[in-house]
GROMACS .gro file of C-alpha atoms in nm:
model
  443
    1MET     CA    1  14.997  14.348   6.776
    2ARG     CA    2  14.994  14.029   6.563
    3GLN     CA    3  14.997  13.801   6.875
    4ASN     CA    4  14.713  13.995   7.035
    5HIS     CA    5  14.509  13.976   6.720
    6GLU     CA    6  14.562  13.598   6.678
    7ALA     CA    7  14.440  13.549   7.047
    8SER     CA    8  14.121  13.726   6.978
    9CYS     CA    9  14.058  13.636   6.599
   10THR     CA   10  13.733  13.458   6.548
   11TYR     CA   11  13.854  13.273   6.252
   12ARG     CA   12  14.147  13.125   6.455
   13GLY     CA   13  14.109  12.736   6.483
   14LYS     CA   14  14.049  12.576   6.823
   15LYS     CA   15  14.010  12.214   6.929
   16CYS     CA   16  13.677  12.095   7.097
   17ASP     CA   17  13.758  11.991   7.460
   18LYS     CA   18  13.539  11.679   7.428
   19CYS     CA   19  13.583  11.541   7.070
   20GLY     CA   20  13.922  11.712   6.977
   21GLN     CA   21  13.783  11.832   6.648
   22ALA     CA   22  13.922  12.163   6.513
   23VAL     CA   23  13.663  12.435   6.496
   24LEU     CA   24  13.668  12.806   6.431
   25GLN     CA   25  13.675  13.019   6.735
   26SER     CA   26  13.340  13.185   6.655
   27GLU     CA   27  13.171  12.836   6.609
   28ILE     CA   28  13.310  12.656   6.899
   29GLU     CA   29  13.004  12.712   7.143
   30SER     CA   30  12.762  12.628   6.861
   31HIS     CA   31  12.957  12.311   6.790
   32MET     CA   32  12.976  12.196   7.157
   33SER     CA   33  12.601  12.261   7.201
   34ASN     CA   34  12.463  12.117   6.877
   35LEU     CA   35  12.735  11.931   6.672
   36CYS     CA   36  12.986  11.769   6.908
   37GLU     CA   37  12.921  11.387   6.920
   38TYR     CA   38  13.016  11.381   7.295
   39ARG     CA   39  12.785  11.666   7.396
   40GLU     CA   40  12.540  11.616   7.680
   41VAL     CA   41  12.166  11.563   7.594
   42SER     CA   42  11.871  11.493   7.816
   43CYS     CA   43  11.720  11.142   7.810
   44HIS     CA   44  11.379  11.153   7.650
   45TYR     CA   45  11.235  10.932   7.910
   46CYS     CA   46  11.405  11.026   8.254
   47SER     CA   47  11.549  11.369   8.166
   48GLU     CA   48  11.892  11.287   8.300
   49PRO     CA   49  12.188  11.447   8.121
   50ILE     CA   50  12.367  11.173   7.914
   51CYS     CA   51  12.645  11.188   7.657
   52LEU     CA   52  12.524  11.161   7.312
   53THR     CA   53  12.734  10.864   7.224
   54ALA     CA   54  12.606  10.675   7.537
   55ILE     CA   55  12.232  10.737   7.493
   56GLU     CA   56  12.156  10.404   7.342
   57ASP     CA   57  12.343  10.216   7.601
   58HIS     CA   58  12.166  10.426   7.858
   59LYS     CA   59  11.829  10.318   7.728
   60SER     CA   60  11.907   9.948   7.840
   61GLU     CA   61  11.926  10.073   8.203
   62CYS     CA   62  11.695  10.399   8.215
   63ARG     CA   63  11.464  10.352   8.491
   64ARG     CA   64  11.172  10.506   8.303
   65PHE     CA   65  11.228  10.347   7.968
   66PRO     CA   66  10.892  10.180   7.852
   67LEU     CA   67  10.903   9.803   7.819
   68SER     CA   68  10.650   9.532   7.705
   69CYS     CA   69  10.574   9.256   7.953
   70PRO     CA   70  10.797   8.955   7.892
   71ASN     CA   71  10.491   8.723   7.972
   72GLU     CA   72  10.318   8.869   7.665
   73CYS     CA   73   9.999   8.972   7.864
   74GLY     CA   74   9.928   9.242   7.622
   75ILE     CA   75  10.032   9.545   7.837
   76HIS     CA   76  10.292   9.760   7.680
   77GLU     CA   77  10.485  10.064   7.778
   78ILE     CA   78  10.553   9.960   8.137
   79LEU     CA   79  10.827  10.170   8.296
   80ARG     CA   80  11.136   9.974   8.385
   81GLU     CA   81  11.122  10.083   8.746
   82GLN     CA   82  10.762   9.941   8.758
   83MET     CA   83  10.828   9.614   8.591
   84ASP     CA   84  10.890   9.410   8.918
   85SER     CA   85  10.561   9.527   9.053
   86HIS     CA   86  10.385   9.440   8.725
   87LEU     CA   87  10.532   9.098   8.713
   88ASP     CA   88  10.410   9.018   9.068
   89GLN     CA   89  10.049   9.098   8.967
   90CYS     CA   90  10.067   8.988   8.581
   91PRO     CA   91   9.783   8.758   8.487
   92ARG     CA   92  10.028   8.550   8.278
   93LYS     CA   93  10.288   8.505   8.561
   94LYS     CA   94  10.454   8.170   8.548
   95ILE     CA   95  10.411   7.950   8.851
   96ALA     CA   96  10.552   7.600   8.936
   97CYS     CA   97  10.349   7.287   8.959
   98THR     CA   98  10.258   7.189   9.322
   99PHE     CA   99  10.427   6.857   9.249
  100ALA     CA  100  10.774   7.032   9.174
  101LYS     CA  101  10.916   6.891   9.499
  102TYR     CA  102  10.833   6.542   9.364
  103GLY     CA  103  11.011   6.610   9.019
  104CYS     CA  104  10.752   6.788   8.812
  105GLU     CA  105  10.924   7.063   8.614
  106ASN     CA  106  10.610   7.200   8.442
  107LYS     CA  107  10.545   7.585   8.467
  108GLY     CA  108  10.282   7.809   8.342
  109THR     CA  109   9.995   8.044   8.422
  110GLU     CA  110   9.740   7.968   8.686
  111THR     CA  111   9.498   7.853   8.423
  112GLU     CA  112   9.756   7.639   8.245
  113MET     CA  113   9.861   7.477   8.592
  114THR     CA  114   9.498   7.389   8.651
  115THR     CA  115   9.466   7.213   8.316
  116HIS     CA  116   9.811   7.051   8.367
  117LYS     CA  117   9.703   6.910   8.701
  118LYS     CA  118   9.383   6.751   8.558
  119GLU     CA  119   9.563   6.600   8.257
  120SER     CA  120   9.880   6.483   8.446
  121VAL     CA  121   9.717   6.275   8.737
  122SER     CA  122   9.881   5.944   8.652
  123VAL     CA  123  10.214   6.117   8.599
  124HIS     CA  124  10.191   6.277   8.941
  125LEU     CA  125  10.100   5.946   9.097
  126ASP     CA  126  10.405   5.781   8.951
  127MET     CA  127  10.610   6.057   9.098
  128LEU     CA  128  10.458   5.990   9.444
  129VAL     CA  129  10.510   5.616   9.420
  130LYS     CA  130  10.863   5.617   9.265
  131PRO     CA  131  11.046   5.693   9.600
  132LEU     CA  132  10.880   5.386   9.752
  133ILE     CA  133  10.992   5.127   9.490
  134ILE     CA  134  11.340   5.258   9.446
  135PRO     CA  135  11.587   5.100   9.707
  136ASN     CA  136  11.684   5.325   9.982
  137GLN     CA  137  12.058   5.370   9.889
  138GLN     CA  138  12.119   5.644  10.131
  139ASN     CA  139  12.008   5.440  10.437
  140GLU     CA  140  11.768   5.707  10.549
  141PRO     CA  141  11.606   5.666  10.896
  142LEU     CA  142  11.266   5.497  10.897
  143SER     CA  143  11.104   5.798  11.054
  144THR     CA  144  11.205   6.011  10.758
  145LYS     CA  145  11.055   5.756  10.516
  146LEU     CA  146  10.729   5.746  10.711
  147SER     CA  147  10.709   6.115  10.724
  148GLU     CA  148  10.755   6.139  10.342
  149LEU     CA  149  10.501   5.878  10.303
  150GLU     CA  150  10.252   6.062  10.521
  151ASN     CA  151  10.312   6.370  10.316
  152MET     CA  152  10.252   6.182   9.988
  153LYS     CA  153   9.939   6.024  10.134
  154ASN     CA  154   9.797   6.371  10.217
  155THR     CA  155   9.886   6.496   9.868
  156LEU     CA  156   9.734   6.198   9.704
  157ASP     CA  157   9.402   6.249   9.899
  158ASN     CA  158   9.390   6.610   9.787
  159VAL     CA  159   9.425   6.504   9.432
  160ILE     CA  160   9.153   6.231   9.467
  161GLN     CA  161   8.917   6.499   9.627
  162GLU     CA  162   8.983   6.742   9.338
  163ASN     CA  163   8.915   6.485   9.081
  164ALA     CA  164   8.600   6.372   9.264
  165ARG     CA  165   8.459   6.728   9.250
  166ILE     CA  166   8.509   6.766   8.880
  167PRO     CA  167   8.157   6.625   8.780
  168GLN     CA  168   7.999   6.847   9.035
  169LEU     CA  169   8.171   7.145   8.914
  170VAL     CA  170   8.090   7.062   8.554
  171GLU     CA  171   7.718   7.048   8.640
  172GLU     CA  172   7.739   7.378   8.835
  173ASN     CA  173   7.915   7.535   8.527
  174LYS     CA  174   7.624   7.424   8.307
  175LYS     CA  175   7.379   7.590   8.544
  176LEU     CA  176   7.578   7.899   8.564
  177GLN     CA  177   7.597   7.912   8.181
  178LYS     CA  178   7.227   7.887   8.158
  179GLU     CA  179   7.178   8.172   8.419
  180VAL     CA  180   7.427   8.396   8.237
  181GLN     CA  181   7.246   8.332   7.899
  182LEU     CA  182   6.931   8.432   8.064
  183ASN     CA  183   7.084   8.735   8.203
  184LYS     CA  184   7.251   8.828   7.870
  185THR     CA  185   6.899   8.816   7.716
  186SER     CA  186   6.746   9.036   7.984
  187ILE     CA  187   7.053   9.281   7.979
  188HIS     CA  188   7.025   9.303   7.593
  189GLU     CA  189   6.652   9.400   7.623
  190MET     CA  190   6.725   9.661   7.893
  191LYS     CA  191   7.019   9.805   7.688
  192LYS     CA  192   6.771   9.849   7.400
  193TYR     CA  193   6.531  10.032   7.615
  194LEU     CA  194   6.805  10.254   7.772
  195ALA     CA  195   6.942  10.328   7.426
  196SER     CA  196   6.604  10.440   7.299
  197ASN     CA  197   6.550  10.678   7.590
  198GLY     CA  198   6.912  10.770   7.656
  199GLU     CA  199   6.929  11.061   7.402
  200ARG     CA  200   6.599  11.205   7.524
  201VAL     CA  201   6.714  11.206   7.884
  202ILE     CA  202   7.040  11.378   7.793
  203GLN     CA  203   6.862  11.646   7.589
  204THR     CA  204   6.614  11.700   7.879
  205GLY     CA  205   6.908  11.716   8.129
  206ARG     CA  206   7.070  11.984   7.911
  207ARG     CA  207   6.759  12.203   7.897
  208LEU     CA  208   6.723  12.174   8.274
  209GLU     CA  209   7.086  12.258   8.346
  210ASP     CA  210   7.055  12.566   8.120
  211LYS     CA  211   6.756  12.691   8.327
  212ALA     CA  212   6.969  12.690   8.652
  213SER     CA  213   7.086  13.053   8.716
  214VAL     CA  214   7.385  13.151   8.913
  215GLU     CA  215   7.198  13.296   9.200
  216SER     CA  216   7.336  13.197   9.541
  217VAL     CA  217   7.234  12.886   9.698
  218ASP     CA  218   7.096  13.059  10.012
  219THR     CA  219   6.856  13.265   9.801
  220LEU     CA  220   6.730  12.949   9.636
  221LYS     CA  221   6.687  12.792   9.976
  222ASN     CA  222   6.479  13.090  10.097
  223GLU     CA  223   6.275  13.068   9.794
  224VAL     CA  224   6.206  12.709   9.845
  225THR     CA  225   6.108  12.773  10.210
  226VAL     CA  226   5.870  13.044  10.106
  227MET     CA  227   5.705  12.839   9.845
  228LYS     CA  228   5.659  12.537  10.083
  229GLU     CA  229   5.502  12.764  10.330
  230ALA     CA  230   5.261  12.914  10.076
  231LEU     CA  231   5.179  12.561   9.964
  232GLN     CA  232   5.105  12.458  10.317
  233THR     CA  233   4.876  12.764  10.352
  234SER     CA  234   4.684  12.679  10.042
  235ASN     CA  235   4.651  12.318  10.132
  236GLN     CA  236   4.514  12.428  10.480
  237ARG     CA  237   4.263  12.661  10.306
  238MET     CA  238   4.149  12.385  10.065
  239THR     CA  239   4.111  12.148  10.358
  240ASN     CA  240   3.890  12.394  10.554
  241ILE     CA  241   3.672  12.455  10.245
  242GLU     CA  242   3.631  12.083  10.192
  243ARG     CA  243   3.527  12.039  10.563
  244ALA     CA  244   3.269  12.315  10.533
  245GLY     CA  245   3.099  12.130  10.255
  246VAL     CA  246   2.942  12.240   9.931
  247VAL     CA  247   2.586  12.405   9.964
  248VAL     CA  248   2.355  12.365   9.671
  249GLY     CA  249   2.264  12.683   9.493
  250GLY     CA  250   2.444  13.022   9.461
  251ALA     CA  251   2.667  12.960   9.763
  252GLY     CA  252   2.769  12.618   9.643
  253GLY     CA  253   2.871  12.750   9.314
  254GLY     CA  254   3.092  13.002   9.488
  255ASN     CA  255   3.262  12.740   9.690
  256SER     CA  256   3.327  12.535   9.391
  257LYS     CA  257   3.492  12.822   9.213
  258VAL     CA  258   3.693  12.891   9.511
  259ILE     CA  259   3.800  12.521   9.532
  260GLN     CA  260   3.906  12.542   9.159
  261GLN     CA  261   4.110  12.840   9.215
  262VAL     CA  262   4.291  12.706   9.502
  263GLU     CA  263   4.357  12.379   9.331
  264LYS     CA  264   4.497  12.575   9.031
  265GLN     CA  265   4.715  12.783   9.261
  266VAL     CA  266   4.852  12.464   9.432
  267GLY     CA  267   4.935  12.317   9.089
  268HIS     CA  268   5.139  12.617   9.000
  269MET     CA  269   5.310  12.611   9.334
  270ASP     CA  270   5.406  12.244   9.291
  271ILE     CA  271   5.560  12.312   8.953
  272ARG     CA  272   5.741  12.616   9.085
  273LEU     CA  273   5.861  12.418   9.377
  274CYS     CA  274   5.999  12.136   9.165
  275GLU     CA  275   6.187  12.397   8.947
  276LEU     CA  276   6.330  12.560   9.252
  277ASP     CA  277   6.456  12.203   9.385
  278LEU     CA  278   6.623  12.145   9.066
  279ARG     CA  279   6.792  12.476   9.062
  280LEU     CA  280   6.907  12.430   9.415
  281GLN     CA  281   7.074  12.082   9.335
  282LEU     CA  282   7.253  12.228   9.037
  283GLN     CA  283   7.375  12.527   9.237
  284GLU     CA  284   7.515  12.296   9.510
  285THR     CA  285   7.715  12.089   9.261
  286VAL     CA  286   7.825  12.358   9.022
  287ASN     CA  287   8.190  12.463   9.006
  288TYR     CA  288   8.319  12.829   8.945
  289ASP     CA  289   8.699  12.793   8.983
  290GLY     CA  290   8.760  12.679   8.619
  291VAL     CA  291   8.830  12.317   8.713
  292LEU     CA  292   8.619  12.008   8.616
  293MET     CA  293   8.701  11.688   8.817
  294TRP     CA  294   8.510  11.410   8.622
  295LYS     CA  295   8.462  11.062   8.778
  296ILE     CA  296   8.358  10.813   8.542
  297ARG     CA  297   8.222  10.483   8.690
  298ASP     CA  298   8.145  10.158   8.504
  299TYR     CA  299   8.411  10.209   8.251
  300SER     CA  300   8.380   9.859   8.094
  301ARG     CA  301   8.010   9.865   8.036
  302ARG     CA  302   8.025  10.223   7.904
  303LYS     CA  303   8.308  10.139   7.662
  304ARG     CA  304   8.116   9.836   7.544
  305GLU     CA  305   7.827  10.053   7.461
  306ALA     CA  306   8.058  10.289   7.284
  307VAL     CA  307   8.199  10.005   7.081
  308SER     CA  308   7.853   9.882   6.998
  309GLY     CA  309   7.745  10.229   6.893
  310LYS     CA  310   7.476  10.256   7.150
  311THR     CA  311   7.637  10.553   7.334
  312LEU     CA  312   7.918  10.704   7.138
  313SER     CA  313   7.998  10.996   7.363
  314LEU     CA  314   7.945  11.117   7.725
  315TYR     CA  315   7.894  11.468   7.855
  316SER     CA  316   8.013  11.595   8.200
  317GLN     CA  317   7.835  11.836   8.417
  318PRO     CA  318   7.883  12.210   8.336
  319PHE     CA  319   8.148  12.409   8.511
  320TYR     CA  320   8.229  12.786   8.498
  321THR     CA  321   8.577  12.973   8.486
  322SER     CA  322   8.432  13.219   8.734
  323ARG     CA  323   8.108  13.316   8.897
  324TYR     CA  324   8.019  13.531   8.598
  325GLY     CA  325   8.254  13.362   8.347
  326TYR     CA  326   8.242  13.109   8.057
  327LYS     CA  327   8.018  12.812   8.092
  328LEU     CA  328   8.196  12.488   7.971
  329CYS     CA  329   8.161  12.118   7.983
  330GLY     CA  330   8.379  11.799   7.903
  331ARG     CA  331   8.288  11.544   7.640
  332ILE     CA  332   8.463  11.211   7.583
  333TYR     CA  333   8.451  10.928   7.336
  334LEU     CA  334   8.549  10.609   7.517
  335ASN     CA  335   8.618  10.413   7.194
  336GLY     CA  336   8.769  10.716   7.028
  337ASP     CA  337   8.657  10.963   6.762
  338GLY     CA  338   8.825  11.053   6.419
  339THR     CA  339   9.200  10.948   6.419
  340GLY     CA  340   9.167  10.791   6.767
  341LYS     CA  341   8.866  10.575   6.697
  342GLY     CA  342   8.910  10.214   6.798
  343SER     CA  343   9.240  10.276   6.975
  344HIS     CA  344   9.222  10.587   7.197
  345LEU     CA  345   9.003  10.767   7.443
  346SER     CA  346   8.918  11.101   7.276
  347PHE     CA  347   8.886  11.405   7.522
  348PHE     CA  348   8.715  11.740   7.413
  349LEU     CA  349   8.616  12.061   7.567
  350VAL     CA  350   8.278  12.221   7.485
  351VAL     CA  351   8.188  12.580   7.511
  352MET     CA  352   7.821  12.624   7.625
  353ARG     CA  353   7.590  12.906   7.606
  354GLY     CA  354   7.609  13.095   7.948
  355ASP     CA  355   7.397  13.361   8.125
  356PHE     CA  356   7.689  13.624   8.105
  357ASP     CA  357   7.816  13.574   7.758
  358ALA     CA  358   7.729  13.927   7.661
  359LEU     CA  359   7.976  14.055   7.923
  360LEU     CA  360   8.277  13.826   7.817
  361PRO     CA  361   8.538  13.885   7.549
  362TRP     CA  362   8.520  13.658   7.238
  363PRO     CA  363   8.660  13.440   7.099
  364PHE     CA  364   8.734  13.220   7.414
  365GLN     CA  365   9.108  13.258   7.460
  366LEU     CA  366   9.222  13.085   7.803
  367PRO     CA  367   9.484  12.818   7.819
  368ILE     CA  368   9.344  12.469   7.873
  369SER     CA  369   9.492  12.159   8.051
  370MET     CA  370   9.346  11.816   8.009
  371LYS     CA  371   9.448  11.521   8.212
  372LEU     CA  372   9.380  11.154   8.275
  373LEU     CA  373   9.475  11.097   8.642
  374ASP     CA  374   9.717  10.852   8.774
  375GLN     CA  375   9.559  10.650   9.056
  376ASN     CA  376   9.880  10.480   9.151
  377GLY     CA  377  10.040  10.751   9.341
  378THR     CA  378  10.327  10.809   9.092
  379TYR     CA  379  10.191  11.128   8.938
  380GLN     CA  380  10.217  10.977   8.580
  381HIS     CA  381   9.918  11.167   8.450
  382VAL     CA  382   9.837  11.166   8.088
  383SER     CA  383   9.840  11.540   8.016
  384GLU     CA  384   9.770  11.769   7.718
  385GLN     CA  385   9.777  12.144   7.707
  386PHE     CA  386   9.668  12.385   7.433
  387MET     CA  387   9.568  12.733   7.365
  388PRO     CA  388   9.232  12.789   7.185
  389ASN     CA  389   9.252  12.881   6.809
  390ALA     CA  390   9.096  13.221   6.776
  391SER     CA  391   8.964  13.138   6.424
  392SER     CA  392   8.791  12.805   6.521
  393GLY     CA  393   8.411  12.814   6.550
  394SER     CA  394   8.439  12.607   6.863
  395PHE     CA  395   8.554  12.906   7.062
  396GLN     CA  396   8.327  13.180   6.927
  397ARG     CA  397   8.022  13.302   7.113
  398PRO     CA  398   7.762  13.025   7.118
  399LYS     CA  399   7.459  13.078   6.893
  400SER     CA  400   7.297  12.748   7.013
  401GLU     CA  401   7.298  12.551   7.337
  402MET     CA  402   7.669  12.454   7.277
  403ASN     CA  403   7.949  12.472   7.023
  404VAL     CA  404   8.119  12.198   6.846
  405ALA     CA  405   8.355  12.018   7.076
  406CYS     CA  406   8.744  12.077   7.030
  407GLY     CA  407   9.020  11.878   7.194
  408VAL     CA  408   9.246  11.571   7.148
  409PRO     CA  409   9.110  11.274   6.940
  410ARG     CA  410   9.412  11.055   7.041
  411PHE     CA  411   9.431  11.156   7.404
  412ALA     CA  412   9.503  10.819   7.579
  413LEU     CA  413   9.591  10.483   7.426
  414HIS     CA  414   9.354  10.205   7.536
  415THR     CA  415   9.627   9.963   7.625
  416LYS     CA  416   9.781  10.231   7.849
  417LEU     CA  417   9.465  10.359   7.998
  418GLU     CA  418   9.337  10.018   8.091
  419THR     CA  419   9.611   9.927   8.342
  420GLU     CA  420   9.602   9.968   8.718
  421THR     CA  421   9.778  10.295   8.690
  422TYR     CA  422   9.467  10.474   8.547
  423LEU     CA  423   9.174  10.234   8.585
  424ARG     CA  424   9.083  10.104   8.935
  425ASP     CA  425   8.750   9.963   9.063
  426ASP     CA  426   8.628  10.010   8.687
  427THR     CA  427   8.658  10.379   8.744
  428ILE     CA  428   8.878  10.659   8.584
  429PHE     CA  429   8.927  11.023   8.665
  430LEU     CA  430   8.944  11.298   8.417
  431ARG     CA  431   9.041  11.659   8.489
  432VAL     CA  432   8.998  11.985   8.288
  433ALA     CA  433   9.163  12.312   8.413
  434VAL     CA  434   9.115  12.656   8.263
  435ASP     CA  435   9.382  12.908   8.353
  436SER     CA  436   9.165  13.229   8.408
  437SER     CA  437   9.445  13.417   8.602
  438ASN     CA  438   9.477  13.662   8.307
  439ALA     CA  439   9.115  13.659   8.193
  440GLN     CA  440   8.964  13.978   8.081
  441THR     CA  441   8.588  14.086   8.120
  442LEU     CA  442   8.385  14.367   7.995
  443TYR     CA  443   8.218  14.454   8.322
   0.00000   0.00000   0.00000
């Protein structure tokens, strides 16, 4: 009996298979999972299982460990597996002098090499002439010497041509600087004008968007067609009356009134037709699947405006969680907001007043996913997910046109965003997805 009890007793000592430490039988699993220094843990960067004692050594070879560019180009957090690709395109990549085959050992960036060649003309000439004045100790064939001399002559001619163009390039550079200065003045005036009118345009756009109903596009197209036909009929009637002329007296007064009525009717129809065209355009671009795909062009210019304070934030077009669902839009601060100001892109979601809010449950309680999309094909999206806070005013039923924005102030670090992975052709892509699979409605 004693032997059986000892075999099953939870207080019986047992050695850990990995570290050899004596542990109580009842605590052996907890020890091996949480305390053993030889237990396996997942690498924070590549998720591979690694022995805890080897985790630091693993970082020196982890393919997804972030590194800084060795050329000090200012780009940080480059994955080790992408470092070779980055070094091939790095703006501070070291290149050898074109006179390396003649003995020049200077290396540097492309700009540094341009300066080096301008400042080292005499040194390079000495390198070209040196083989000619040193006795030929190796008894090389004359043809080889002549070939080398021809190559040197060609190189020297190229150097002379480059130096001869320097005054011309300096003059062209002065002209370009004058043109740039004039363009800067013109651009500055244009920016002032746009800044003074930008907010008014945004507010007008918001009001127009709110007028857009969720009727079907086909219905709107039919309404536009009917209005155009009615407008054509009215125009034809007016033309006929004008051709008939205006008769002096009672008849003439009657025709004048008819003309005024027709003109008034045509004016109303023009206004109605413009409204329907606007509604039709909005209906053709609106999204009802809870996903916003936001393409932001001219990133550099827009960020400069954000830094200068001219345009602090940008709004996206509205989108809906379903045909009769919540109305939302995205809002970003390219130069950051709050804790992310000056260092991050801040990304927020805005709940807007919709046409069917009375039929929806409040507060808004659907999972939200926000992404800065990778354009490099490696699926390294910058992503954040969160669940709306039911007590936050940002997710209550809107009492005005839109609620206060809520999201991630430190969404994407500028030094990471402004790499070829996320910024190409001066364009970035942002995505918001609302999971409405478990959404409830009151209808």
